[in-house]
Short mmCIF file of C-alpha atoms in Angstrom, two decimals:
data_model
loop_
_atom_site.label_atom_id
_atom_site.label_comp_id
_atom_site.label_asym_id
_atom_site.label_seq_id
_atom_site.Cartn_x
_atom_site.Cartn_y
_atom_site.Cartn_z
CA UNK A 18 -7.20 19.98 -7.14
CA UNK A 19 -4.16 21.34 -5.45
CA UNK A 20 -7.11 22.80 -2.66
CA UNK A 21 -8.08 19.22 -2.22
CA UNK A 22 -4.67 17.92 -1.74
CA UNK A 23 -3.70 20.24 0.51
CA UNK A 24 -6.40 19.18 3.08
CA UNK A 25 -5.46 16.13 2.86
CA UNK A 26 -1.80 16.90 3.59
CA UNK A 27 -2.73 18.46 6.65
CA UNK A 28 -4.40 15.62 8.16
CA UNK A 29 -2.57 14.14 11.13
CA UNK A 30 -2.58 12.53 14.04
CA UNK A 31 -5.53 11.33 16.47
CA UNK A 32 -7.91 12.56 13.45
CA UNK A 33 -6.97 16.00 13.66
CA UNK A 34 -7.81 17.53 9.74
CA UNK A 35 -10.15 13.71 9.08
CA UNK A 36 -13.57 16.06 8.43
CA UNK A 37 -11.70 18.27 5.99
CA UNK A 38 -9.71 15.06 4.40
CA UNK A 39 -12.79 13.50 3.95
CA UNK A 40 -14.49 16.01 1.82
CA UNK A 41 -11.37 16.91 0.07
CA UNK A 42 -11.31 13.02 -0.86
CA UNK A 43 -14.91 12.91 -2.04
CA UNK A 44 -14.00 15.83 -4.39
CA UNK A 45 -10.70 14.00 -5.83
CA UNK A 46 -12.45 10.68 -6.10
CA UNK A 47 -14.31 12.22 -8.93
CA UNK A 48 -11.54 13.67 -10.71
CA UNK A 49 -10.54 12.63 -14.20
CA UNK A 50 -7.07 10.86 -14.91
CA UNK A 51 -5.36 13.98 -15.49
CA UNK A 52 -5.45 13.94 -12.29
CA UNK A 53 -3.51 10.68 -11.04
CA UNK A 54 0.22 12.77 -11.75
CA UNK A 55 -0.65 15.65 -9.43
CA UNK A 56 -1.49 13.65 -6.96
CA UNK A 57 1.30 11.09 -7.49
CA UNK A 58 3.45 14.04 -7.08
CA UNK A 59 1.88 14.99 -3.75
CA UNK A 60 2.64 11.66 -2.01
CA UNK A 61 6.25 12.48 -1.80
CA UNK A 62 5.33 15.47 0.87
CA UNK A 63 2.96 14.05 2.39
CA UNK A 64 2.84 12.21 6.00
CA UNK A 65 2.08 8.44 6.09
CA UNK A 66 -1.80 9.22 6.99
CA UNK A 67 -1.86 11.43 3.72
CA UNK A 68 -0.27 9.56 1.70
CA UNK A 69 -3.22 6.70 2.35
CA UNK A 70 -5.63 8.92 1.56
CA UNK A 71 -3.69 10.34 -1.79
CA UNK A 72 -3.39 6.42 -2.56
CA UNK A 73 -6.79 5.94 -2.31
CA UNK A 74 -8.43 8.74 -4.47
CA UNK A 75 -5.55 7.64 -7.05
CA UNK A 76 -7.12 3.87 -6.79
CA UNK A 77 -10.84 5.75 -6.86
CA UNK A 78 -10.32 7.46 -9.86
CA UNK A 79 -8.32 4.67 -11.81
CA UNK A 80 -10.74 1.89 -10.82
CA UNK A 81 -13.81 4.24 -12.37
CA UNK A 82 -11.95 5.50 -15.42
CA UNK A 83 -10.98 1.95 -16.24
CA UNK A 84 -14.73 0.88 -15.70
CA UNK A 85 -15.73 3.24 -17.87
CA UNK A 86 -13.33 2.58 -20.80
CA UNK A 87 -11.04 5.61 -21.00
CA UNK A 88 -8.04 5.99 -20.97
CA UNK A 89 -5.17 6.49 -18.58
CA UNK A 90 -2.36 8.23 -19.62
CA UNK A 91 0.50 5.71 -19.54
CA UNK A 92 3.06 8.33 -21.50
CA UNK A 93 3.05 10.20 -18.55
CA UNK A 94 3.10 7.37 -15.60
CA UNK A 95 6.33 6.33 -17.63
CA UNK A 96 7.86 9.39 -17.25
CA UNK A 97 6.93 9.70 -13.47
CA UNK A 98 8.50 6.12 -12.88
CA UNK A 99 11.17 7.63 -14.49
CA UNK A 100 11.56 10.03 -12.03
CA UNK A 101 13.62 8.61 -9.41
CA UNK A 102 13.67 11.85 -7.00
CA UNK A 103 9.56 11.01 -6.71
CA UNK A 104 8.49 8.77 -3.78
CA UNK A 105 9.47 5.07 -4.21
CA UNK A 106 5.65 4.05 -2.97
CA UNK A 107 4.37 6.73 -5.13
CA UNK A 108 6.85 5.48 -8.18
CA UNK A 109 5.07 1.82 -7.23
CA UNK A 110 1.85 3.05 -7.73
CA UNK A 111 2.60 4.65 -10.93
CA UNK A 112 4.05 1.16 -12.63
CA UNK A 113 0.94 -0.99 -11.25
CA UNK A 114 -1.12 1.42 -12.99
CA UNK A 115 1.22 0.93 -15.70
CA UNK A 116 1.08 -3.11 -15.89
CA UNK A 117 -2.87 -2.35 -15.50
CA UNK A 118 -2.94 -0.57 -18.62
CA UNK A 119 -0.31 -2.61 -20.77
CA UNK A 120 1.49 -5.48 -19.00
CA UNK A 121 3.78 -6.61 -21.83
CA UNK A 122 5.02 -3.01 -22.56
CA UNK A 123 5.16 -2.20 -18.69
CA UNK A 124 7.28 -5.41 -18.26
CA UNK A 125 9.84 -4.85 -20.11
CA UNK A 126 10.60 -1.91 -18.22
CA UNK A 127 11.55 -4.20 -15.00
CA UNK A 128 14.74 -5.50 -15.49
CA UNK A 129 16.35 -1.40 -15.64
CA UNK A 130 14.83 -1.38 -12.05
CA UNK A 131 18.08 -3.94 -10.93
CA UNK A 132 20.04 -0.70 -9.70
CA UNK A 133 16.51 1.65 -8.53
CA UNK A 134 16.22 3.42 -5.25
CA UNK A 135 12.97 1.80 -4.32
CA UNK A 136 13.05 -1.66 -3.27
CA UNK A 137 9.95 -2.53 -4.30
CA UNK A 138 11.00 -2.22 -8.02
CA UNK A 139 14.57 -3.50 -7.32
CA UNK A 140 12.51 -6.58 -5.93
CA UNK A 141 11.34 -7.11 -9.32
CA UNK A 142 14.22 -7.01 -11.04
CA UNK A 143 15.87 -9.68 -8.75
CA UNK A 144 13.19 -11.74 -8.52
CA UNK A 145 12.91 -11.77 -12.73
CA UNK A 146 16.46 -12.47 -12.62
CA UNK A 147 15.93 -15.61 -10.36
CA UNK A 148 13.59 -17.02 -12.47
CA UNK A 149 15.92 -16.51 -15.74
CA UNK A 150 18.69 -18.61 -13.85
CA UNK A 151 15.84 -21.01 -12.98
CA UNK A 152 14.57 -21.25 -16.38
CA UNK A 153 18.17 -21.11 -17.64
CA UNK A 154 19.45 -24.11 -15.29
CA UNK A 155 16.22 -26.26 -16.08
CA UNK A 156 16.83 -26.05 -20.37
CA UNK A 157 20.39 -26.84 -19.62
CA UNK A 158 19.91 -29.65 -17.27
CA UNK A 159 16.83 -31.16 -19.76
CA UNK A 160 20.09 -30.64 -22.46
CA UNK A 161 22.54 -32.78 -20.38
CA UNK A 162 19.86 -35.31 -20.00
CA UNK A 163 18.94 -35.11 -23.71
CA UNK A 164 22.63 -35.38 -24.57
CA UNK A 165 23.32 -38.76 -22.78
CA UNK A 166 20.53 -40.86 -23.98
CA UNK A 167 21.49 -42.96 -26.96
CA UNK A 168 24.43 -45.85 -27.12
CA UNK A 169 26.06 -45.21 -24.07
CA UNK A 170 29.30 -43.89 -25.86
CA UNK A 171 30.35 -39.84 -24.77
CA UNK A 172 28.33 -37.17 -26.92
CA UNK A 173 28.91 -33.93 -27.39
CA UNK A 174 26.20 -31.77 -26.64
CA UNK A 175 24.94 -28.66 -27.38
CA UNK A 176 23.16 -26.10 -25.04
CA UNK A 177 20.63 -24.41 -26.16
CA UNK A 178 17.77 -22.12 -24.11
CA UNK A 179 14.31 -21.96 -25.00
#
């Protein structure tokens, strides 16, 4: 493995390293998902040209193992999301495997990425927030309109959110 990712580190520019990337991502491609954290790990290194190529064999290997019904190893993409020294594309990568594997559980996760390094998962966590105040403002306003039906004569009224 780390063979494989190292020729595909040391691709670069105007195709120099592409033969060598090219069998070292035939090789990962068939990897199993112990795999996916190693190289996860190695997109932080890498150049932008690598780090397609490391994206790709991760999307390879998940897209096969899923077809074939086993399992990824979620434990351990939670603890690399966790990791907020490891690349914010790579840390990406890790929770839409995540939400592939178990969406409710991986959603929960979102709103503790309000105050994260990557943007991409502080996008999230805004845009959840946005719809809470939407959802929020829309039970209160059907509340106020609830609350002065009737007689005509002042009500109180009570706000509730459902």
């Amino acid at each position: 493995l780390k063979k494989q990712i190292t020729a595909i580190q040391a691709v670069g520019a105007e195709g120099s390293g592409n033969a060598e990337a090219a069998v070292a991502f035939r090789s990962l491609s068939q990897a199993r998902a112990s795999a996916l954290l190693p190289l996860l790990r190695a997109i932080e290194p890498s150049n932008r040209i690598a780090r397609n190529w490391l994206r790709s064999a991760v999307e390879v290997i998940v897209e096969r193992e899923l077809a074939e019904k086993r399992p990824l190893p979620f434990a351990d993409l939670k603890t690399f999301l966790s990791d907020r020294t490891q690349a914010p594309e790579a840390r990406r990568l890790a929770f839409d495997l995540m939400l592939a594997i178990d969406r409710e559980t991986s959603e929960t996760l979102i709103p503790g990425f309000l105050d994260d390094p990557s943007t991409e998962l502080r996008r999230d966590a805004v845009a959840l927030l946005i719809c809470w105040r939407i959802h929020l403002r829309r039970s209160l306003w059907q509340c106020q309109k609830k609350g002065s039906r009737g007689n005509g004569s002042q009500q109180k009224m009570r706000y509730t959110v459902s």
